[in-house]
mmCIF file with all atom_site columns, C-alpha atoms in Angstrom:
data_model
loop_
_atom_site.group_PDB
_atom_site.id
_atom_site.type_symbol
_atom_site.label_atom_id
_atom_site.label_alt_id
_atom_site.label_comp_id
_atom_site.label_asym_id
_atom_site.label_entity_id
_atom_site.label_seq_id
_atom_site.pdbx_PDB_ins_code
_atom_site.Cartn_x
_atom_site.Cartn_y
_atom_site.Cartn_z
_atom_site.occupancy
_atom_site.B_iso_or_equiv
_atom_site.pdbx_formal_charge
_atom_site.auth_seq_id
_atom_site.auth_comp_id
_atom_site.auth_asym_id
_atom_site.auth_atom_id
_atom_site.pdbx_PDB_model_num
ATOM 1   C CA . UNK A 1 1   ? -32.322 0.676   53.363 1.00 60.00 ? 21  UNK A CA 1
ATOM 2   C CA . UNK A 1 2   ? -31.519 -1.751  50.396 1.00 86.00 ? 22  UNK A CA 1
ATOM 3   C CA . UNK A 1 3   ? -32.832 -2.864  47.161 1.00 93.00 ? 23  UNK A CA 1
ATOM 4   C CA . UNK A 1 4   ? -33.040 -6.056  48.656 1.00 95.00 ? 24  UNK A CA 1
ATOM 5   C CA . UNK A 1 5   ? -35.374 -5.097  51.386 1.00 96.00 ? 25  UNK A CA 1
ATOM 6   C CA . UNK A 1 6   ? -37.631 -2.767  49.310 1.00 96.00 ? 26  UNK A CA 1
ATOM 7   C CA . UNK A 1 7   ? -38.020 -6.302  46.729 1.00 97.00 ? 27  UNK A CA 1
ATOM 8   C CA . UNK A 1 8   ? -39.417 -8.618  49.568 1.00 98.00 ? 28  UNK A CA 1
ATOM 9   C CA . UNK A 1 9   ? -41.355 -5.608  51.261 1.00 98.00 ? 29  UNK A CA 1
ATOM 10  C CA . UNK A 1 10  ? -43.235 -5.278  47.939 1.00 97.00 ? 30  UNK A CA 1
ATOM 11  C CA . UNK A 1 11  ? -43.137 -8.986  47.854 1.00 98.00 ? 31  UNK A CA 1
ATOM 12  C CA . UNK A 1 12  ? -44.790 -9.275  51.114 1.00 98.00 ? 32  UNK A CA 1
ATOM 13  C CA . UNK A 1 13  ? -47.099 -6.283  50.133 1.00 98.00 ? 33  UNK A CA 1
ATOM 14  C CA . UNK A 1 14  ? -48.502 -8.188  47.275 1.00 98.00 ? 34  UNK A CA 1
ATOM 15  C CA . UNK A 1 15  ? -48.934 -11.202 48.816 1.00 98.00 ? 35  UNK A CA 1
ATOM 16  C CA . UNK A 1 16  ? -50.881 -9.374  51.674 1.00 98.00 ? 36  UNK A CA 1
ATOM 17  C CA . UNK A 1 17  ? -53.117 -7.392  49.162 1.00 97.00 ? 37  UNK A CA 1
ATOM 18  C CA . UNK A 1 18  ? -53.518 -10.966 47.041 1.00 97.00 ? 38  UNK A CA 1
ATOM 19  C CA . UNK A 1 19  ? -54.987 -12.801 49.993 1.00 96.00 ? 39  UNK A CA 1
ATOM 20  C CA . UNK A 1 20  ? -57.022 -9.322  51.547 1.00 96.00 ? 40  UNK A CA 1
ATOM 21  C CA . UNK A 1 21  ? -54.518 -9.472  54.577 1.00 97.00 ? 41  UNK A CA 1
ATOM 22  C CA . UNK A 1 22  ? -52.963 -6.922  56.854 1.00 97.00 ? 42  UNK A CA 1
ATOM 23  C CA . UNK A 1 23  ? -50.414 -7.211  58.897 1.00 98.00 ? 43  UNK A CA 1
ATOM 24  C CA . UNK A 1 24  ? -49.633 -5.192  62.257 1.00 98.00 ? 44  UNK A CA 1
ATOM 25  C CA . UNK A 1 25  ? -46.183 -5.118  64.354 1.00 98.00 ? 45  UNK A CA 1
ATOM 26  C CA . UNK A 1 26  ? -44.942 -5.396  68.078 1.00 98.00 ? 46  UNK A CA 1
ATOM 27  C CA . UNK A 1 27  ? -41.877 -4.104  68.021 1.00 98.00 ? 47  UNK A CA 1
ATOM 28  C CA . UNK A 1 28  ? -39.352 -3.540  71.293 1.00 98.00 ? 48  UNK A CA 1
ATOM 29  C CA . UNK A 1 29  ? -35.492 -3.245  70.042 1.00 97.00 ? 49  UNK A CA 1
ATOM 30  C CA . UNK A 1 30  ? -36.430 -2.057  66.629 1.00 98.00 ? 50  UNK A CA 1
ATOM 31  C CA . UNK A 1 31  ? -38.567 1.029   67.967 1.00 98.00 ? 51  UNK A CA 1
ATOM 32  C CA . UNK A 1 32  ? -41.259 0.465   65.258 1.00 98.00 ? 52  UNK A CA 1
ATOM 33  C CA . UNK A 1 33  ? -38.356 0.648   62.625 1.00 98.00 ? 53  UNK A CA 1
ATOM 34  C CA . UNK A 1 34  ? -40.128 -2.379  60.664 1.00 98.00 ? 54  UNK A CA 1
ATOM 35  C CA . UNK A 1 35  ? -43.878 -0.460  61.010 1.00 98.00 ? 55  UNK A CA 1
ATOM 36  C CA . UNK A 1 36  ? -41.874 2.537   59.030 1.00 98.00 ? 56  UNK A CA 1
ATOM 37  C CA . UNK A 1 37  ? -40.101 0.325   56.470 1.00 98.00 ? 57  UNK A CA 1
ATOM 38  C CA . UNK A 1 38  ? -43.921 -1.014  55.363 1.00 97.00 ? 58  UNK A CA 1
ATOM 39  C CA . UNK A 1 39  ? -45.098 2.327   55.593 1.00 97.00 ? 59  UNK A CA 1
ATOM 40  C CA . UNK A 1 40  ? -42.634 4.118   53.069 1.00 95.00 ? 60  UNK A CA 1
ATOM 41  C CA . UNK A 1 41  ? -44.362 2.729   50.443 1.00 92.00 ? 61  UNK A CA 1
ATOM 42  C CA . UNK A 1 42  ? -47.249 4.513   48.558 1.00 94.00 ? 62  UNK A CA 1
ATOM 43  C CA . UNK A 1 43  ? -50.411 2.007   49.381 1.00 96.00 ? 63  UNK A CA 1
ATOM 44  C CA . UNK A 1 44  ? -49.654 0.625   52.088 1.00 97.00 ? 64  UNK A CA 1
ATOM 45  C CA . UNK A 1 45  ? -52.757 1.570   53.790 1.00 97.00 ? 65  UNK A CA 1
ATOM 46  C CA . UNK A 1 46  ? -54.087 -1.373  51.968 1.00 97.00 ? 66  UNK A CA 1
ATOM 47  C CA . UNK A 1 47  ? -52.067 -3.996  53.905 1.00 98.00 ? 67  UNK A CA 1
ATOM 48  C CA . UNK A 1 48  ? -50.602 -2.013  56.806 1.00 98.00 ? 68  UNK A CA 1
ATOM 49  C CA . UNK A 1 49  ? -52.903 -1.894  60.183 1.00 98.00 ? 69  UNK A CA 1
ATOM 50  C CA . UNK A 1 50  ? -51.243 -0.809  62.646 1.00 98.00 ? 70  UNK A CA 1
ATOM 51  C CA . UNK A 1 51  ? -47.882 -0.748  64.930 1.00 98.00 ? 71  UNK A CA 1
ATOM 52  C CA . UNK A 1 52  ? -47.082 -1.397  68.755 1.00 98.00 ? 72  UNK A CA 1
ATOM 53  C CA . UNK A 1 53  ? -43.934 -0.322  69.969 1.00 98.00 ? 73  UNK A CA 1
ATOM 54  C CA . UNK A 1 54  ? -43.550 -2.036  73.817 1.00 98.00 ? 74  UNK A CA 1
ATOM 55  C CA . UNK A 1 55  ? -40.450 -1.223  74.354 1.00 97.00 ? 75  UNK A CA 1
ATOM 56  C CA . UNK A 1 56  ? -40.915 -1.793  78.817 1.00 98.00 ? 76  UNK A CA 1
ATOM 57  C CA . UNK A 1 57  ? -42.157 -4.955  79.990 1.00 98.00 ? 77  UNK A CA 1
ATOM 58  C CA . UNK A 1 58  ? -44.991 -3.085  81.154 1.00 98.00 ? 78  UNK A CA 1
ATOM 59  C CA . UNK A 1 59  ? -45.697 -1.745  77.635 1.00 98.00 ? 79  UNK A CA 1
ATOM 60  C CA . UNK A 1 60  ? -45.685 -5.425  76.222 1.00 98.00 ? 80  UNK A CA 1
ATOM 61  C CA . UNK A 1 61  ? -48.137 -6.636  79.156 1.00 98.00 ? 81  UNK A CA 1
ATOM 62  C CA . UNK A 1 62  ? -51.039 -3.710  78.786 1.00 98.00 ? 82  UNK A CA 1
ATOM 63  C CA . UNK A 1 63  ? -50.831 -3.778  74.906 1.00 98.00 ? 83  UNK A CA 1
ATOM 64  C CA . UNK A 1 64  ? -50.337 -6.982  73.585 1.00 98.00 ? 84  UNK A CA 1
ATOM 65  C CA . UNK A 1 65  ? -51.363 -9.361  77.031 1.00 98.00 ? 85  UNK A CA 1
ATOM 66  C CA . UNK A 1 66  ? -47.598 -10.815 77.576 1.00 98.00 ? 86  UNK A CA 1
ATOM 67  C CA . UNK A 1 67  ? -47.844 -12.718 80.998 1.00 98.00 ? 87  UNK A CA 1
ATOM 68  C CA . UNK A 1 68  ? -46.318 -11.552 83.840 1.00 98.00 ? 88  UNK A CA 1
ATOM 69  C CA . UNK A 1 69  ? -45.475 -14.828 84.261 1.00 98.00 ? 89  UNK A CA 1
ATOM 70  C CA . UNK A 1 70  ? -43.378 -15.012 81.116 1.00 98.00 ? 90  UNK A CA 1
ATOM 71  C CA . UNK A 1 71  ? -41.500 -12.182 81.064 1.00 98.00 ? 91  UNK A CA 1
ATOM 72  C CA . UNK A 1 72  ? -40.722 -13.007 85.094 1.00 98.00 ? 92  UNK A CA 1
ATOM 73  C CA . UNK A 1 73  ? -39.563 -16.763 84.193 1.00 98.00 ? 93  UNK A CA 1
ATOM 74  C CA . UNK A 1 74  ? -38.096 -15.961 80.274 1.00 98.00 ? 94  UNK A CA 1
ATOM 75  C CA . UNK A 1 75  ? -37.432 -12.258 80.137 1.00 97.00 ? 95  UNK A CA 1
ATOM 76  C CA . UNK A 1 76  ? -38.457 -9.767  77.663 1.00 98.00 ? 96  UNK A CA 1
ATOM 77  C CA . UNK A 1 77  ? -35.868 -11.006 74.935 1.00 98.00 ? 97  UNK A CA 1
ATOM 78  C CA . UNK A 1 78  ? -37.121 -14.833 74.803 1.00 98.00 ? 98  UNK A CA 1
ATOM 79  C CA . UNK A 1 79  ? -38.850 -17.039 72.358 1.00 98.00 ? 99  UNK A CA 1
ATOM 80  C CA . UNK A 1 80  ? -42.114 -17.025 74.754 1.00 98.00 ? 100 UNK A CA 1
ATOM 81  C CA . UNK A 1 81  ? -42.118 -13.730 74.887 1.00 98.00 ? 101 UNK A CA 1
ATOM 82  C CA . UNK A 1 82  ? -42.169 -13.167 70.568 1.00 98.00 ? 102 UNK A CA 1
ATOM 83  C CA . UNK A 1 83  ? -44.615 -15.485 70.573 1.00 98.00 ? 103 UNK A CA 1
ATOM 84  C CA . UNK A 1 84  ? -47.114 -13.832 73.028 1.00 98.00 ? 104 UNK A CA 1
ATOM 85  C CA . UNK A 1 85  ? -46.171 -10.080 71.476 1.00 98.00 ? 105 UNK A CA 1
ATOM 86  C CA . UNK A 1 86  ? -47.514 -11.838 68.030 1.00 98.00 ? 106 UNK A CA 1
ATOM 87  C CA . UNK A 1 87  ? -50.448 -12.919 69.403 1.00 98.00 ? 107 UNK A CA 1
ATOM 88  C CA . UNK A 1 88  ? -51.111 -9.787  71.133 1.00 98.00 ? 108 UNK A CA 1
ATOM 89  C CA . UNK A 1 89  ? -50.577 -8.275  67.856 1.00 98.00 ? 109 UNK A CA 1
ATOM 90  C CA . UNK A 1 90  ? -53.031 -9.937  65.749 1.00 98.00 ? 110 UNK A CA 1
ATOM 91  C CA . UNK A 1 91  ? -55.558 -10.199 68.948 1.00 96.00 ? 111 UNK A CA 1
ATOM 92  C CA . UNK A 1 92  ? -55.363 -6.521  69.377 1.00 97.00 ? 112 UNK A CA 1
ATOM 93  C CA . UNK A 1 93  ? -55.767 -5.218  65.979 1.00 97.00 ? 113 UNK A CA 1
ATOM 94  C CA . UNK A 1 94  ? -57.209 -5.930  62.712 1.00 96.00 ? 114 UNK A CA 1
ATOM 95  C CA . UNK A 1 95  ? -54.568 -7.892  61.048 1.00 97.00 ? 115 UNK A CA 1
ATOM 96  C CA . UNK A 1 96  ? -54.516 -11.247 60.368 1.00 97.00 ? 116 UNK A CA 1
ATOM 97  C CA . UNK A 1 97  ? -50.427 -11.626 60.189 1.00 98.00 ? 117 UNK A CA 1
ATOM 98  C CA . UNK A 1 98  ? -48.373 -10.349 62.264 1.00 98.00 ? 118 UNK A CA 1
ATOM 99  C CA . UNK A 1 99  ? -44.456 -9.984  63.245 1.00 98.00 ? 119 UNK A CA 1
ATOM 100 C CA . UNK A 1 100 ? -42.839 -9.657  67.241 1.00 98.00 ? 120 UNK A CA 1
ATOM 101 C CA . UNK A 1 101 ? -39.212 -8.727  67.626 1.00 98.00 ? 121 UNK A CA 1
ATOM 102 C CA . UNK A 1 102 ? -37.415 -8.413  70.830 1.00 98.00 ? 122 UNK A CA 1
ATOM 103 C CA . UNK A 1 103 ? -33.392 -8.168  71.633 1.00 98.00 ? 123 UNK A CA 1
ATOM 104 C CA . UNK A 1 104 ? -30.455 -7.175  72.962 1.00 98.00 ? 124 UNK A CA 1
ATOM 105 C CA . UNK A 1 105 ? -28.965 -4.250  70.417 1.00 97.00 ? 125 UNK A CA 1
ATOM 106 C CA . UNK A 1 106 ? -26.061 -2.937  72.956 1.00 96.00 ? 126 UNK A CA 1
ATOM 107 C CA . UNK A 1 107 ? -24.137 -1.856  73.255 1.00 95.00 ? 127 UNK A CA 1
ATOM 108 C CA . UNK A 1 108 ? -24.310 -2.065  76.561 1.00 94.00 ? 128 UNK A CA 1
ATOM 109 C CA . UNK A 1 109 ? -27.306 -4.683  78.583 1.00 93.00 ? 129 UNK A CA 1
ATOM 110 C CA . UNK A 1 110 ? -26.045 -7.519  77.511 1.00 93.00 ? 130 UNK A CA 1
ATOM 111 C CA . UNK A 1 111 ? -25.099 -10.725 79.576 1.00 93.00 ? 131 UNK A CA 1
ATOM 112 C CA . UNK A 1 112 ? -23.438 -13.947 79.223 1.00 93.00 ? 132 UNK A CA 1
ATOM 113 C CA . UNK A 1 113 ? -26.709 -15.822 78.772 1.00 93.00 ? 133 UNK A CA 1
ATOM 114 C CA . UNK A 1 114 ? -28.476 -13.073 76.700 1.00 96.00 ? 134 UNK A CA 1
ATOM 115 C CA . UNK A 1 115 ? -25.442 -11.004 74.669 1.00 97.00 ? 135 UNK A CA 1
ATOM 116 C CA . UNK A 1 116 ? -25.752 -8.232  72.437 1.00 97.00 ? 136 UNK A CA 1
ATOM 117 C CA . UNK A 1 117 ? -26.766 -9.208  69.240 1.00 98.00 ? 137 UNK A CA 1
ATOM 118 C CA . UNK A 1 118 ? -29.686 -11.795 70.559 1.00 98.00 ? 138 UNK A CA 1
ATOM 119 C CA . UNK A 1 119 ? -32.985 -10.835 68.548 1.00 98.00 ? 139 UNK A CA 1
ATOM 120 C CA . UNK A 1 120 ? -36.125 -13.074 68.734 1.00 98.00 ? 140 UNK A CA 1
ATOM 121 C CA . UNK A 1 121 ? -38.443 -12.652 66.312 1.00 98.00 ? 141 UNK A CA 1
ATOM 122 C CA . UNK A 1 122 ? -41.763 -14.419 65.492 1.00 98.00 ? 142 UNK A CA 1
ATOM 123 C CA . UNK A 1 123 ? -44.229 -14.531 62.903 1.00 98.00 ? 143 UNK A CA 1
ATOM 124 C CA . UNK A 1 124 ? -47.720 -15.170 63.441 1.00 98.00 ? 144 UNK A CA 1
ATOM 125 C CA . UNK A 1 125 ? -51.098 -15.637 60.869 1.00 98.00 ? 145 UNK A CA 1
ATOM 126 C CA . UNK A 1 126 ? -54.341 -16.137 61.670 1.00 96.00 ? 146 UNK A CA 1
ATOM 127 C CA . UNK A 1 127 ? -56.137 -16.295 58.128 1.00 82.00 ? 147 UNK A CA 1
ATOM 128 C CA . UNK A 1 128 ? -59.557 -16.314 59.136 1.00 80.00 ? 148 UNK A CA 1
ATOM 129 C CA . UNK A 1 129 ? -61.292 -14.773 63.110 1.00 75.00 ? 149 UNK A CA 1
ATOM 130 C CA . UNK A 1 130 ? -62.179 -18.161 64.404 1.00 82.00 ? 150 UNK A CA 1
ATOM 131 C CA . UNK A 1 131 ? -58.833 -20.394 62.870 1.00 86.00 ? 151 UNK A CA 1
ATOM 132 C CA . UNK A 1 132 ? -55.993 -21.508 64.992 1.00 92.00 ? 152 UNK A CA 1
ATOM 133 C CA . UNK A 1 133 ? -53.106 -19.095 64.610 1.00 94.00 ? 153 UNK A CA 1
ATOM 134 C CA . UNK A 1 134 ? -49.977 -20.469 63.908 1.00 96.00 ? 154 UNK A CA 1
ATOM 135 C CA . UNK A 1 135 ? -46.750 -18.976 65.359 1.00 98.00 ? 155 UNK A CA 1
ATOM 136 C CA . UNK A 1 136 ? -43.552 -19.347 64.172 1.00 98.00 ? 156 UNK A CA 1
ATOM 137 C CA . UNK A 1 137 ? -40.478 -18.089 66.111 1.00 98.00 ? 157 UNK A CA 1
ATOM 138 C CA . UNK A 1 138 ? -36.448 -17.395 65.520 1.00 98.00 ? 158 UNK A CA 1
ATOM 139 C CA . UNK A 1 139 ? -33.473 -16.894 67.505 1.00 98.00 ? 159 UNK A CA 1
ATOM 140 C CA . UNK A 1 140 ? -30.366 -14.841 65.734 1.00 98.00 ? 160 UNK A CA 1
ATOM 141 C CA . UNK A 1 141 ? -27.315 -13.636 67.226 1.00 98.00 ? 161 UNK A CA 1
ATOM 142 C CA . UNK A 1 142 ? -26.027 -10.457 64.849 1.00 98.00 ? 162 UNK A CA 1
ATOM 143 C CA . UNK A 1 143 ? -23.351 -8.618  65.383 1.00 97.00 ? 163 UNK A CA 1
ATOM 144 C CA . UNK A 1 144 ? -22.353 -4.764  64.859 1.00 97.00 ? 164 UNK A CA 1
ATOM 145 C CA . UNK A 1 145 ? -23.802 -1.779  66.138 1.00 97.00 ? 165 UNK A CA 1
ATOM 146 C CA . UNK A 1 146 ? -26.349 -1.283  67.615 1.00 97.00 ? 166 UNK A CA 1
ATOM 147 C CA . UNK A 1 147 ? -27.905 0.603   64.204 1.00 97.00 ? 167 UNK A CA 1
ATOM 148 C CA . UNK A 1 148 ? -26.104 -2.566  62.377 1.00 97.00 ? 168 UNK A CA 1
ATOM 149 C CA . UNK A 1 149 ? -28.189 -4.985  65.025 1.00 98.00 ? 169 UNK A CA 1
ATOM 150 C CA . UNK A 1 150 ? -31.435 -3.142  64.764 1.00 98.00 ? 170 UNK A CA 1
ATOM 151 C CA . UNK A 1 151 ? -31.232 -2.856  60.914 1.00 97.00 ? 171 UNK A CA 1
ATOM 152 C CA . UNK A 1 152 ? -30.671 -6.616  60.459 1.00 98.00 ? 172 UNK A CA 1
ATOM 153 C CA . UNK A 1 153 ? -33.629 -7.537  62.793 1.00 98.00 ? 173 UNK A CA 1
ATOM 154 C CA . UNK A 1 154 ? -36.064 -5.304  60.325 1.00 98.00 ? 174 UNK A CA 1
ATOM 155 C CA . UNK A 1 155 ? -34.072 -7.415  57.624 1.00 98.00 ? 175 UNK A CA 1
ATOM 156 C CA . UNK A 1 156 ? -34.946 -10.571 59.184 1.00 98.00 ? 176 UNK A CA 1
ATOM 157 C CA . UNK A 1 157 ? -38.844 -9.525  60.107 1.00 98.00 ? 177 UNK A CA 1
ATOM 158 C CA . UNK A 1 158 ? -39.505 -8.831  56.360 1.00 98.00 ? 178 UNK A CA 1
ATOM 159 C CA . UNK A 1 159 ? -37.791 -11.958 55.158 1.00 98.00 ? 179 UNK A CA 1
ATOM 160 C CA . UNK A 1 160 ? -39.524 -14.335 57.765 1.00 98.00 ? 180 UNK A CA 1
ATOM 161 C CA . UNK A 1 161 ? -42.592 -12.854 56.803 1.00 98.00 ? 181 UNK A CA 1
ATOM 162 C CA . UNK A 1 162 ? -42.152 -13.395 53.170 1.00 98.00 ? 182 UNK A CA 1
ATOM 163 C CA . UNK A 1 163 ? -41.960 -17.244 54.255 1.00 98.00 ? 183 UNK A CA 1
ATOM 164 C CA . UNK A 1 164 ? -44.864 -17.570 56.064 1.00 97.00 ? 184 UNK A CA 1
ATOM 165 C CA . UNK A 1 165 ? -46.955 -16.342 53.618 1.00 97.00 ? 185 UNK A CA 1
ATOM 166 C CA . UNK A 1 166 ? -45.225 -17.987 50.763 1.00 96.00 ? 186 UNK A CA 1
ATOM 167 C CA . UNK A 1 167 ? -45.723 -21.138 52.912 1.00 93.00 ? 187 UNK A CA 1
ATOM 168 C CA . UNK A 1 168 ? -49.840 -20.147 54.058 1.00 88.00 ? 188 UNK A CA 1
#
């Protein structure tokens, strides 16, 4: 990976260990690629719970309660569906932060309305067992292949997750 990623994974490791937080992923087009970039580094036991990698629909519904519903009316590579796989995330573990990536990383499956290249992503924190969570979600359109695509989405994770807890 690059230097830049390995700065705002420690970055998001310290702020994690500063405010006693761990973070978990659901992961579909990345294959639990970003659960392996956190977990390279020595200690990150400390802040790292734990990874789900729902790569079928059916995978995203029995481990991290996506709708039926949702996935039937939005499909799997949606904003809804990021934001439910965060949720899920944080529900089903115990981290209090969490990041959801689904997408389209080719090269073939994609379609006019949902090309290769389309990654959502969300972020989710729930700082304390009984406050709201708050979700945040983004669409991104990369191009390259389908390593390229899946690299930049792990990219993108770390560096969304960097702002929501410089922001929490």
């Amino acid at each position: 990976m690059t230097v830049a990623l390995d700065k705002t994974i420690r970055a998001v490791s310290k702020l994690l260990r500063e405010r006693q937080l761990r973070m978990a992923t659901a992961e579909s087009c990345t294959g639990g690629w970003i659960a392996q970039q956190a977990t390279r580094f020595p200690g990150s036991s400390d802040w790292f719970d734990c990874g789900f990698v729902t790569y079928s629909n059916d995978a995203k519904q029995r481990l991290l309660d996506v709708k039926p519903a949702t996935l039937e009316a939005h499909g799997a590579v949606s904003e809804r569906v990021v934001r439910e796989m965060v949720a899920g995330a944080i529900s089903k573990s115990s981290a209090r932060v969490a990041v959801a990536v689904s997408g389209v990383a080719g090269p073939g499956g994609g379609t006019q309305a949902k090309p290769v290249g389309l990654v959502w992503l969300a972020w989710g924190i729930q700082a304390e067992s009984n406050s709201p969570m708050r979700i945040s979600a983004e669409r991104f359109q990369f191009n390259g292949t389908r390593q390229g695509i899946r690299r930049l989405s792990v990219d993108a994770a770390f560096a969304g997750l960097l702002t929501l807890l410089k922001k929490s």
